[in-house]
Amino acid sequence: MAKTIAEKIFDAHEVDRPFPDVRVLRLDRVFCHEITTPTAIDDLIRRGKDRVFDPDKIKAVIDHVSPAKDEKTALQGKILRDWARRHGIKDFFDIGSNGVCHALFPEKGFIRPGFTVIMGDSHTCTHGAFGAFAAGVGTTDLEVGILKGVCAFRSPKSMRINLVGHPPKGVFAKDIILGVIGKIGVNGATDRVIEFHGPVISAMSMESRMTLCNMAVEAGATSGICQPDETTVEYLWPFIKGEYSSRKKALEDFSQWKSDPDAAYEQVIDFDVSTLEPLVTFGYKPDQVKPVREMEGTRVDQVYIGSCTNGRYEDLDEAASVLKGKKIHPNIRGILAPATPDVFRKAVETGIIKIFLDAGFCVTNPTCGACLGMSNGVLAPGEVCASTTNRNFNGRMGKGGMIHLMSPATAAATAIAGVITNSPLYTK
Amino acid sequence: MKPFGGNVLFLDRSDINTDEIIPAKYLTEISKEALKPHLLEDLKLEGFEVSRDLKDKSAIVTRKNFGCGSSREHAPWALEVNGIHIVVAENFARIFRQNMFNCGMLAVELPGETIDELFRIFGTSETVVEVDFENDRLTFSNGKTTKTYSYQLSPFDKTLVKAGGWVEYADAKY
């Protein structure tokens, strides 16, 4: 019978089917950060079960508030740090090596096509860019994952989004995913896996695929998935060259994790990116999307470039190409948070950080920080932020603040103009 | 098993997200009890006053996609420490729904027409819901009108509620 990639991954990982619609899966990776894991650790200790199923399959990072901003965040970090040391979790990332989890873990080569991944973080769907089934879970699922290496899911239903055409100048992965969410709605993919297909994906870098899959959850999806291809192999090659005699062999192996051509989907959507414009959100839900030109002139106080959506090198490069040789508007507070130390280092080496600094941006260390209103750029009531993050929820970046989601290029152009502006204005 | 039912809070909006249920700035709390005063603090809903409307409520009736957004289990916990163990909606975001059952709480889905009817008949009056867990029935009453509705729970969800949550179940089995 023809299967989707999610069905193939489920079949290969099933350890139990306690009820017809419930699949208990063996986990290849359990990722942990300091916000949702400490409660799980505390509960395991309280139950007398302070154990981990496999320290090599657990990866942990302090990323949401780092360096700690107060006693409470310091304690959360300490609980995670002590736990990682206690259980011999060698892939633990602290100050100096830490970065935003969904940018850091792929960069370290922790994901493979066909993997099952959970984390106590809704944007875990990002890792589906590698052809994995990666899902955000709550603390209880995380706790069982840590202890037993399993997680229960309903049998996967998939929807297929075929991305066709050529994106016009100024249109990036962020605009495409905002366009998709605007079309299907914040509830449009609930309990489903979104598969991204088509020539647009084939031409996309892994970074852009991660941007797409990162926001699948904003349409309610369990995971976003791209099929593994040459680009996937190339990205992973430094980590897998000991396992395969050639890239071709790796691709052959990875190709088992592709949907069959005649697999059944709940829904198939064709989405032509050729007519897409740069997009921006206008309300408090990620599906409230308009062309940037319709929002032009909207007042902005802060521009934030970073996060697990758009804090990778490609994103910084895209923004820098707009900012180069220019100054940001005096009314704007520009904040750049490179997502990982490697992104930061490369951006220093290539001169991108200098472009940001010369333009008047403040550059922070890698952290989730302002994206969820925890540190490094929280808004005052009535303030507006043009942001490359993934959520414009009411109060997300600070009570009474307003967030407009957009691509790094649009954010950079907005920083220069002081109001929401189309990036092609500055890239001619 | 937790007690289910009591005074109903009607939230007439779809897509209420977990940031609205419990803002991220409180995720630095390790104890669930500390979340108590902050439930629904950032809810964007016309006419809603948290201190007035939340008082003595033990159940929520709302529209579509309740609990979308972040995976934070702090959202069900914030409900739990306020004595709200059941949410009734047309549907839920996946992670929130799973978190509810994983905590031994009830996330009950009813058809859109039923939710419409609940808002029409009971939405503006003081209403109590009784939960008959064994027979999968909810009875709403506002003193004038009493209506009973059947709902469906998957056997797995029901098992989790009875077991007290997923940790208990998984630990015994895997």
Coordinates of C-alpha atoms in Angstrom, one line a residue:
Chain A
M1 CA 0.0 0.0 0.0
A2 CA 1.3 3.5 -0.9
K3 CA 2.4 5.4 2.2
T4 CA 3.3 9.0 3.1
I5 CA 6.7 9.7 4.7
A6 CA 5.0 10.1 8.1
E7 CA 3.4 6.7 7.8
K8 CA 6.7 5.1 6.9
I9 CA 8.4 6.7 9.9
F10 CA 5.6 5.6 12.1
D11 CA 5.7 2.0 10.9
A12 CA 9.4 1.9 11.4
H13 CA 9.2 3.2 15.0
E14 CA 6.1 1.6 16.3
V15 CA 6.6 -0.2 19.7
D16 CA 2.9 -0.5 20.6
R17 CA -0.6 0.2 19.4
P18 CA -2.5 0.2 22.7
F19 CA -5.7 1.3 20.8
P20 CA -6.4 1.3 17.1
D21 CA -5.8 5.0 16.6
V22 CA -2.8 5.3 19.0
R23 CA 0.7 4.7 18.0
V24 CA 3.5 4.6 20.6
L25 CA 6.8 5.4 18.8
R26 CA 10.4 4.7 19.7
L27 CA 12.2 8.1 19.8
D28 CA 15.6 8.7 18.0
R29 CA 16.0 12.1 19.7
V30 CA 14.6 13.9 22.8
F31 CA 15.6 17.5 22.8
C32 CA 15.5 19.6 26.0
H33 CA 15.6 23.2 27.0
E34 CA 15.6 25.0 30.3
I35 CA 11.9 26.3 30.2
T36 CA 9.9 23.1 29.9
T37 CA 12.4 20.4 31.1
P38 CA 13.1 21.4 34.7
T39 CA 9.5 20.6 35.7
A40 CA 9.8 17.1 34.1
I41 CA 13.1 16.6 35.9
D42 CA 11.6 17.7 39.2
D43 CA 8.7 15.3 38.7
L44 CA 11.0 12.4 37.9
I45 CA 13.0 13.1 41.1
R46 CA 9.8 13.3 43.1
R47 CA 8.7 9.9 41.7
G48 CA 12.1 8.3 42.5
K49 CA 12.7 7.8 38.8
D50 CA 15.6 10.2 38.1
R51 CA 16.8 8.3 35.0
V52 CA 17.2 8.8 31.3
F53 CA 16.5 6.2 28.6
D54 CA 19.7 7.0 26.6
P55 CA 22.0 9.9 27.3
D56 CA 23.3 9.8 23.7
K57 CA 19.9 10.4 22.3
I58 CA 19.1 13.3 24.6
K59 CA 20.4 16.7 23.6
A60 CA 20.0 19.7 25.9
V61 CA 20.5 23.5 25.7
I62 CA 19.9 26.5 27.8
D63 CA 18.5 28.9 25.2
H64 CA 15.4 30.7 26.1
V65 CA 16.9 33.1 28.7
S66 CA 20.6 33.0 28.5
P67 CA 22.6 34.5 30.2
A68 CA 20.1 34.1 33.1
K69 CA 18.2 37.4 33.8
D70 CA 17.2 36.7 37.4
E71 CA 17.2 34.0 40.2
K72 CA 14.3 32.1 38.7
T73 CA 15.9 31.7 35.2
A74 CA 19.2 31.0 36.8
L75 CA 17.6 28.1 38.8
Q76 CA 16.0 26.7 35.6
G77 CA 19.4 26.7 33.9
K78 CA 21.0 25.1 37.0
I79 CA 18.4 22.3 37.2
L80 CA 19.0 21.4 33.5
R81 CA 22.8 21.8 33.8
D82 CA 23.0 19.6 36.9
W83 CA 20.7 17.0 35.4
A84 CA 22.8 16.8 32.1
R85 CA 26.0 16.3 34.1
R86 CA 24.4 13.8 36.5
H87 CA 23.3 11.6 33.6
G88 CA 26.3 12.0 31.3
I89 CA 24.4 13.9 28.6
K90 CA 27.5 15.0 26.7
D91 CA 25.6 17.1 24.1
F92 CA 24.7 19.8 26.5
F93 CA 25.1 23.4 25.4
D94 CA 25.6 26.2 27.9
I95 CA 26.9 29.8 27.7
G96 CA 29.6 30.1 25.0
S97 CA 28.3 27.2 23.0
N98 CA 24.5 27.7 23.3
G99 CA 22.1 28.9 20.7
V100 CA 18.4 28.8 19.8
C101 CA 17.6 25.0 19.9
H102 CA 16.0 24.7 16.5
A103 CA 18.9 26.4 14.8
L104 CA 21.6 24.8 17.0
F105 CA 20.6 21.1 16.9
P106 CA 20.4 20.9 13.1
E107 CA 23.8 22.7 12.8
K108 CA 25.3 20.0 15.1
G109 CA 24.1 17.3 12.8
F110 CA 21.7 15.7 15.2
I111 CA 18.9 15.1 12.8
R112 CA 18.6 12.4 10.0
P113 CA 15.9 11.6 7.6
G114 CA 13.5 9.1 9.0
F115 CA 14.1 10.2 12.7
T116 CA 11.5 10.6 15.3
V117 CA 12.1 13.7 17.4
I118 CA 10.2 15.3 20.3
M119 CA 10.9 18.4 22.4
G120 CA 8.9 20.4 24.9
D121 CA 8.7 23.2 22.4
S122 CA 6.1 23.7 19.7
H123 CA 8.6 24.8 17.0
T124 CA 10.2 21.3 17.1
C125 CA 8.4 20.9 13.7
T126 CA 11.4 22.7 12.3
H127 CA 13.4 19.5 12.1
G128 CA 11.0 18.0 9.6
A129 CA 13.0 20.0 7.1
F130 CA 15.4 17.0 7.1
G131 CA 12.7 14.4 6.3
A132 CA 12.1 13.6 10.0
F133 CA 9.0 13.4 12.0
A134 CA 9.5 16.1 14.7
A135 CA 6.8 17.2 17.0
G136 CA 6.5 19.6 19.9
V137 CA 5.1 18.1 23.0
G138 CA 4.2 19.2 26.6
T139 CA 6.2 18.5 29.7
T140 CA 4.5 15.2 30.5
D141 CA 5.2 13.7 27.0
L142 CA 8.7 15.0 27.4
E143 CA 9.1 13.4 30.8
V144 CA 8.0 10.0 29.5
G145 CA 10.3 10.6 26.5
I146 CA 13.3 11.2 28.8
L147 CA 12.4 8.2 31.0
K148 CA 11.3 5.6 28.4
G149 CA 12.3 6.9 25.0
V150 CA 8.7 6.6 23.6
C151 CA 5.8 9.0 22.8
A152 CA 2.2 8.4 21.7
F153 CA 0.7 9.9 18.7
R154 CA -2.5 9.5 16.7
S155 CA -2.0 7.8 13.3
P156 CA -0.7 10.5 11.1
K157 CA -2.8 12.3 8.5
S158 CA -1.0 14.3 6.0
M159 CA -1.6 17.2 3.7
R160 CA 0.5 18.0 0.7
I161 CA 1.4 21.5 -0.3
N162 CA 3.0 21.8 -3.8
L163 CA 5.0 24.9 -4.1
V164 CA 5.4 25.9 -7.7
G165 CA 6.7 28.8 -9.7
H166 CA 9.6 31.2 -9.1
P167 CA 9.5 33.6 -6.1
P168 CA 9.8 37.2 -7.3
K169 CA 12.6 39.5 -6.0
G170 CA 12.1 40.3 -2.3
V171 CA 10.1 37.1 -1.6
F172 CA 11.7 34.6 0.7
A173 CA 10.8 31.4 2.6
K174 CA 9.2 33.5 5.3
D175 CA 6.9 35.2 2.8
I176 CA 6.0 31.8 1.4
I177 CA 5.1 30.3 4.8
L178 CA 3.1 33.4 5.8
G179 CA 1.3 33.1 2.5
V180 CA 0.5 29.4 3.1
I181 CA -0.7 30.1 6.7
G182 CA -2.8 33.0 5.4
K183 CA -4.4 30.6 2.9
I184 CA -5.2 27.7 5.2
G185 CA -5.6 29.5 8.6
V186 CA -4.2 28.8 12.1
N187 CA -6.4 25.8 12.4
G188 CA -5.9 24.6 8.8
A189 CA -3.5 21.7 9.5
T190 CA -4.4 20.8 13.0
D191 CA -3.5 17.1 13.8
R192 CA -1.9 16.8 10.4
V193 CA 1.6 16.6 9.0
I194 CA 2.3 19.2 6.3
E195 CA 4.5 17.9 3.4
F196 CA 6.1 20.6 1.4
H197 CA 6.8 19.5 -2.2
G198 CA 7.6 21.0 -5.6
P199 CA 10.3 22.8 -7.5
V200 CA 10.4 25.7 -5.0
I201 CA 11.5 23.2 -2.3
S202 CA 14.0 21.5 -4.6
A203 CA 15.7 24.9 -5.2
M204 CA 15.6 25.8 -1.5
S205 CA 18.5 25.7 1.0
M206 CA 18.1 23.7 4.2
E207 CA 17.9 27.0 6.1
S208 CA 14.9 28.1 4.1
R209 CA 13.3 24.7 4.5
M210 CA 13.7 25.1 8.2
T211 CA 12.0 28.5 8.1
L212 CA 9.1 26.8 6.2
C213 CA 8.8 23.8 8.6
N214 CA 9.3 26.0 11.6
M215 CA 6.0 27.8 11.1
A216 CA 4.0 24.6 10.2
V217 CA 2.7 24.7 13.8
E218 CA 1.3 28.1 13.2
A219 CA -1.2 26.4 11.0
G220 CA -1.8 23.8 13.7
A221 CA 0.4 21.1 12.1
T222 CA 2.1 18.3 14.1
S223 CA 5.2 18.5 11.9
G224 CA 6.3 20.1 8.6
I225 CA 8.2 17.8 6.4
C226 CA 10.4 18.2 3.3
Q227 CA 11.6 15.1 1.4
P228 CA 15.3 14.4 1.7
D229 CA 17.3 15.1 -1.4
E230 CA 20.8 16.2 -2.6
T231 CA 20.5 19.4 -0.5
T232 CA 19.8 17.4 2.6
V233 CA 22.8 15.1 1.9
E234 CA 25.1 18.0 1.3
Y235 CA 24.1 19.7 4.5
L236 CA 24.6 16.5 6.5
W237 CA 27.7 15.3 4.7
P238 CA 30.3 16.5 7.3
F239 CA 28.4 14.4 9.9
I240 CA 27.7 11.3 7.8
K241 CA 30.8 10.9 5.6
G242 CA 32.0 8.1 7.9
E243 CA 28.7 6.2 7.5
Y244 CA 28.4 6.3 3.7
S245 CA 31.0 5.7 1.0
S246 CA 29.6 8.5 -1.2
R247 CA 26.9 11.2 -1.3
K248 CA 25.1 9.0 -3.8
K249 CA 24.9 6.1 -1.4
A250 CA 23.6 8.4 1.4
L251 CA 20.9 9.7 -0.9
E252 CA 19.9 6.2 -1.9
D253 CA 19.6 5.3 1.8
F254 CA 17.7 8.5 2.6
S255 CA 15.3 8.0 -0.3
Q256 CA 13.5 5.3 1.8
W257 CA 12.1 8.3 3.6
K258 CA 10.0 9.7 0.8
S259 CA 6.3 9.6 0.3
D260 CA 5.2 7.2 -2.4
P261 CA 3.9 9.0 -5.5
D262 CA 0.4 7.5 -5.1
A263 CA 0.2 8.1 -1.3
A264 CA -3.1 9.3 0.0
Y265 CA -3.5 12.8 1.4
E266 CA -6.3 14.4 3.4
Q267 CA -5.8 17.5 1.2
V268 CA -3.5 18.6 -1.6
I269 CA -2.9 22.3 -2.2
D270 CA -1.1 23.9 -5.1
F271 CA 0.5 27.1 -4.2
D272 CA 2.1 29.3 -6.9
V273 CA 4.8 31.6 -5.5
S274 CA 5.3 33.5 -8.7
T275 CA 2.6 36.0 -7.9
L276 CA 3.5 36.2 -4.2
E277 CA 4.6 39.6 -2.7
P278 CA 6.5 40.3 0.4
L279 CA 4.0 39.7 3.3
V280 CA 3.5 40.9 6.8
T281 CA 1.0 40.1 9.6
F282 CA -1.4 42.7 10.8
G283 CA -3.3 41.3 13.8
Y284 CA -2.7 38.9 16.6
K285 CA -2.8 35.6 14.7
P286 CA -0.2 34.4 12.2
D287 CA -2.9 33.9 9.5
Q288 CA -3.7 37.6 9.5
V289 CA -1.5 38.4 6.6
K290 CA -1.3 41.2 4.0
P291 CA 1.1 42.3 1.3
V292 CA 3.7 44.7 2.8
R293 CA 2.7 47.4 0.4
E294 CA -0.8 47.5 2.0
M295 CA 0.9 48.1 5.4
E296 CA 3.5 50.6 4.2
G297 CA 3.9 53.5 6.5
T298 CA 2.9 51.6 9.7
R299 CA 4.8 53.0 12.6
V300 CA 7.5 50.8 14.2
D301 CA 9.5 51.2 17.4
Q302 CA 11.7 48.1 17.3
V303 CA 13.1 45.8 14.6
Y304 CA 14.0 42.3 15.8
I305 CA 16.0 39.9 13.6
G306 CA 16.6 36.5 15.0
S307 CA 14.8 33.4 16.4
C308 CA 14.4 29.8 15.3
T309 CA 12.5 31.0 12.3
N310 CA 14.9 33.6 10.9
G311 CA 18.1 33.8 12.9
R312 CA 20.3 31.6 10.7
Y313 CA 23.3 32.8 8.6
E314 CA 21.2 33.0 5.4
D315 CA 18.7 35.3 7.2
L316 CA 21.4 37.6 8.4
D317 CA 22.9 37.7 5.0
E318 CA 19.5 38.6 3.5
A319 CA 19.0 41.4 5.9
A320 CA 22.6 42.7 5.5
S321 CA 22.2 42.9 1.7
V322 CA 19.5 45.5 2.4
L323 CA 21.3 47.3 5.3
K324 CA 24.7 47.5 3.6
G325 CA 26.0 51.1 3.7
K326 CA 22.8 52.4 5.3
K327 CA 21.7 53.7 8.7
I328 CA 18.6 52.7 10.4
H329 CA 16.0 55.3 11.2
P330 CA 16.7 57.3 14.5
N331 CA 13.3 56.2 15.9
I332 CA 14.1 52.5 15.5
R333 CA 15.8 50.3 18.0
G334 CA 17.4 47.6 15.9
I335 CA 18.2 44.2 17.6
L336 CA 20.0 41.4 15.9
A337 CA 20.2 38.0 17.7
P338 CA 22.3 35.5 15.7
A339 CA 20.7 32.2 16.4
T340 CA 23.9 30.2 17.3
P341 CA 27.5 30.9 18.0
D342 CA 28.5 29.4 14.6
V343 CA 26.1 31.8 12.9
F344 CA 27.6 34.7 14.9
R345 CA 31.2 33.6 14.2
K346 CA 30.6 33.3 10.5
A347 CA 28.8 36.6 10.4
V348 CA 31.8 38.3 12.1
E349 CA 34.2 36.7 9.7
T350 CA 32.3 37.7 6.6
G351 CA 31.7 41.3 7.8
I352 CA 27.9 40.9 8.2
I353 CA 28.0 41.9 11.9
K354 CA 29.9 45.0 11.0
I355 CA 27.2 45.9 8.5
F356 CA 24.6 45.6 11.3
L357 CA 26.7 47.6 13.8
D358 CA 27.5 50.3 11.2
A359 CA 23.8 50.6 10.5
G360 CA 23.0 51.1 14.1
F361 CA 21.8 47.7 15.3
C362 CA 22.5 46.3 18.7
V363 CA 23.9 42.7 18.4
T364 CA 23.0 40.3 21.2
N365 CA 24.2 36.8 22.1
P366 CA 22.3 33.8 20.7
T367 CA 19.1 33.4 22.7
C368 CA 15.3 33.1 22.2
G369 CA 14.9 36.3 24.4
A370 CA 12.5 38.8 22.9
C371 CA 10.6 36.4 20.7
L372 CA 8.5 35.3 23.6
G373 CA 8.9 38.5 25.7
M374 CA 11.4 37.0 28.2
S375 CA 14.5 39.2 27.7
N376 CA 16.6 41.2 25.3
G377 CA 14.0 43.4 23.7
V378 CA 10.6 43.2 25.6
L379 CA 8.1 45.9 24.4
A380 CA 6.4 48.6 26.4
P381 CA 2.6 48.9 26.1
G382 CA 1.7 50.5 22.8
E383 CA 5.0 49.8 21.2
V384 CA 5.3 48.1 17.8
C385 CA 7.9 45.6 16.7
A386 CA 8.7 44.5 13.2
S387 CA 10.0 41.0 13.8
T388 CA 11.4 38.0 11.9
T389 CA 10.0 35.6 14.6
N390 CA 7.0 33.3 14.3
R391 CA 4.2 34.6 16.6
N392 CA 2.3 37.8 16.7
F393 CA 0.1 36.8 19.7
N394 CA -1.3 39.5 21.9
G395 CA 1.2 40.2 24.6
R396 CA 3.8 37.8 23.2
M397 CA 6.7 40.3 23.2
G398 CA 5.4 42.3 26.2
K399 CA 1.9 43.2 27.5
G400 CA 0.3 45.8 25.2
G401 CA 2.9 45.4 22.5
M402 CA 2.2 44.8 18.8
I403 CA 4.2 42.4 16.6
H404 CA 4.3 42.4 12.8
L405 CA 5.9 39.2 11.4
M406 CA 8.0 39.5 8.2
S407 CA 11.1 38.3 6.4
P408 CA 14.6 39.5 7.4
A409 CA 14.8 41.6 4.2
T410 CA 11.5 43.4 5.0
A411 CA 12.6 43.9 8.6
A412 CA 15.9 45.4 7.5
A413 CA 14.1 47.8 5.0
T414 CA 11.6 48.7 7.8
A415 CA 14.6 49.5 10.1
I416 CA 16.0 51.9 7.5
A417 CA 12.6 53.6 6.7
G418 CA 11.4 53.7 10.3
V419 CA 8.0 52.4 9.1
I420 CA 6.9 49.1 7.5
T421 CA 8.4 49.1 4.0
N422 CA 9.0 46.8 1.1
S423 CA 12.6 45.6 0.8
P424 CA 12.9 45.8 -3.0
L425 CA 12.9 49.6 -2.4
Y426 CA 16.4 49.2 -0.9
T427 CA 17.8 46.4 -3.0
K428 CA 17.4 47.9 -6.5
Chain B
M1 CA -9.6 10.8 39.0
K2 CA -10.0 14.6 39.2
P3 CA -13.4 16.1 39.9
F4 CA -15.1 17.4 36.7
G5 CA -17.8 20.1 36.3
G6 CA -19.2 23.2 38.0
N7 CA -19.7 26.8 37.1
V8 CA -19.1 27.5 33.4
L9 CA -16.9 30.3 31.9
F10 CA -18.0 31.0 28.3
L11 CA -15.2 32.3 26.1
D12 CA -16.8 33.3 22.8
R13 CA -13.8 33.3 20.5
S14 CA -11.8 30.9 18.4
D15 CA -8.0 30.5 18.4
I16 CA -7.4 31.4 22.0
N17 CA -3.6 30.6 22.3
T18 CA -1.5 29.4 25.1
D19 CA 0.2 32.8 25.4
E20 CA -3.2 34.2 26.3
I21 CA -3.9 31.4 28.7
I22 CA -0.6 31.9 30.5
P23 CA 2.0 34.5 29.3
A24 CA 5.5 33.3 28.7
K25 CA 7.0 35.5 31.4
Y26 CA 5.5 33.2 34.0
L27 CA 7.2 30.1 32.5
T28 CA 10.1 30.8 34.8
E29 CA 7.9 29.5 37.7
I30 CA 8.7 26.0 38.8
S31 CA 5.6 25.5 41.0
K32 CA 2.2 25.2 39.3
E33 CA 0.6 27.2 42.2
A34 CA 2.5 30.3 41.2
L35 CA 0.6 30.3 37.9
K36 CA -2.7 30.7 39.6
P37 CA -3.2 34.5 39.5
H38 CA -2.1 34.8 35.9
L39 CA -4.6 32.6 34.1
L40 CA -6.1 34.3 31.0
E41 CA -4.3 37.5 31.9
D42 CA -3.6 38.4 28.3
L43 CA -6.9 37.1 26.8
K44 CA -8.0 39.4 23.9
L45 CA -11.8 39.2 24.3
E46 CA -14.2 42.1 24.4
G47 CA -16.0 42.6 27.7
F48 CA -13.8 39.9 29.4
E49 CA -12.6 41.0 32.9
V50 CA -10.5 38.3 34.3
S51 CA -11.0 39.0 38.0
R52 CA -14.8 39.2 37.7
D53 CA -15.4 36.5 35.1
L54 CA -13.1 33.8 36.3
K55 CA -14.4 33.7 39.9
D56 CA -15.7 30.3 41.1
K57 CA -15.5 28.8 37.6
S58 CA -14.7 25.1 37.1
A59 CA -15.3 24.6 33.4
I60 CA -14.7 26.5 30.2
V61 CA -16.8 26.4 27.0
T62 CA -15.2 28.0 24.0
R63 CA -15.0 27.8 20.2
K64 CA -12.4 26.4 17.8
N65 CA -8.7 25.7 18.1
F66 CA -8.4 26.4 21.8
G67 CA -4.8 26.2 23.1
C68 CA -3.1 26.9 19.8
G69 CA 0.5 28.1 19.8
S70 CA 3.2 27.2 22.3
S71 CA 3.5 23.6 23.7
R72 CA 3.6 24.9 27.3
E73 CA 1.9 22.5 29.7
H74 CA 1.7 25.5 31.9
A75 CA -1.6 26.2 30.1
P76 CA -3.4 23.1 31.5
W77 CA -1.6 23.6 34.8
A78 CA -2.8 27.2 35.1
L79 CA -6.3 25.9 34.5
E80 CA -5.8 23.0 37.0
V81 CA -4.6 25.2 39.9
N82 CA -7.7 27.4 39.3
G83 CA -9.9 24.3 39.7
I84 CA -10.8 24.1 36.0
H85 CA -10.4 20.5 34.9
I86 CA -12.6 20.4 31.8
V87 CA -12.6 22.5 28.6
V88 CA -15.4 22.0 26.0
A89 CA -14.7 23.3 22.5
E90 CA -15.4 22.6 18.9
N91 CA -11.8 21.5 18.6
F92 CA -8.4 21.9 20.2
A93 CA -4.8 22.5 19.1
R94 CA -3.1 19.1 19.1
I95 CA -0.4 19.7 21.8
F96 CA -2.8 21.4 24.2
R97 CA -5.4 18.6 23.8
Q98 CA -2.7 16.0 24.5
N99 CA -1.4 17.9 27.5
M100 CA -4.9 18.0 29.0
F101 CA -5.3 14.2 28.9
N102 CA -1.7 13.7 29.9
C103 CA -2.5 15.6 33.1
G104 CA -5.7 13.5 33.6
M105 CA -7.9 16.5 32.5
L106 CA -10.8 16.6 30.0
A107 CA -10.7 18.3 26.6
V108 CA -14.2 17.5 25.2
E109 CA -15.0 18.2 21.6
L110 CA -18.6 18.9 20.5
P111 CA -19.9 19.7 17.0
G112 CA -20.0 23.4 16.0
E113 CA -23.8 23.4 16.0
T114 CA -23.8 22.2 19.6
I115 CA -21.3 24.8 20.7
D116 CA -23.5 27.4 19.0
E117 CA -26.5 26.2 20.9
L118 CA -24.6 26.2 24.2
F119 CA -23.6 29.9 23.6
R120 CA -27.2 30.7 22.5
I121 CA -29.0 29.1 25.5
F122 CA -26.4 29.4 28.3
G123 CA -23.8 31.8 27.1
T124 CA -25.1 34.9 29.0
S125 CA -26.5 33.2 32.1
E126 CA -25.0 31.6 35.2
T127 CA -24.6 28.0 34.1
V128 CA -23.5 24.8 35.7
V129 CA -22.2 21.7 33.9
E130 CA -22.4 18.2 35.4
V131 CA -20.0 15.6 33.9
D132 CA -21.1 12.0 33.7
F133 CA -17.6 10.5 32.9
E134 CA -18.7 6.9 32.8
N135 CA -21.5 7.5 30.3
D136 CA -19.8 10.4 28.3
R137 CA -22.5 12.9 29.0
L138 CA -22.5 16.6 29.9
T139 CA -25.6 18.2 31.4
F140 CA -25.8 22.0 31.3
S141 CA -28.3 23.9 33.5
N142 CA -28.9 27.6 34.2
G143 CA -32.0 27.1 36.4
K144 CA -34.4 27.7 33.6
T145 CA -33.1 25.3 31.0
T146 CA -31.4 21.9 31.3
K147 CA -29.8 20.2 28.3
T148 CA -27.8 16.9 28.1
Y149 CA -25.3 16.2 25.4
S150 CA -23.3 13.1 24.6
Y151 CA -19.6 13.4 23.7
Q152 CA -17.0 10.9 22.4
L153 CA -13.7 10.2 24.0
S154 CA -11.2 7.8 22.4
P155 CA -10.4 4.8 24.6
F156 CA -6.9 6.0 25.0
D157 CA -7.9 9.5 26.3
K158 CA -10.4 7.8 28.7
T159 CA -7.7 5.5 29.9
L160 CA -5.3 8.5 30.6
V161 CA -8.0 10.3 32.6
K162 CA -8.6 7.2 34.7
A163 CA -4.9 6.4 35.1
G164 CA -4.3 10.0 36.3
G165 CA -2.1 10.8 33.3
W166 CA 0.4 9.5 30.8
V167 CA 3.4 9.2 33.1
E168 CA 1.5 6.7 35.3
Y169 CA 0.3 4.8 32.2
A170 CA 3.6 4.7 30.4
D171 CA 5.7 3.9 33.4
A172 CA 3.6 0.8 34.1
K173 CA 3.7 -0.3 30.5
Y174 CA 6.9 0.5 28.7

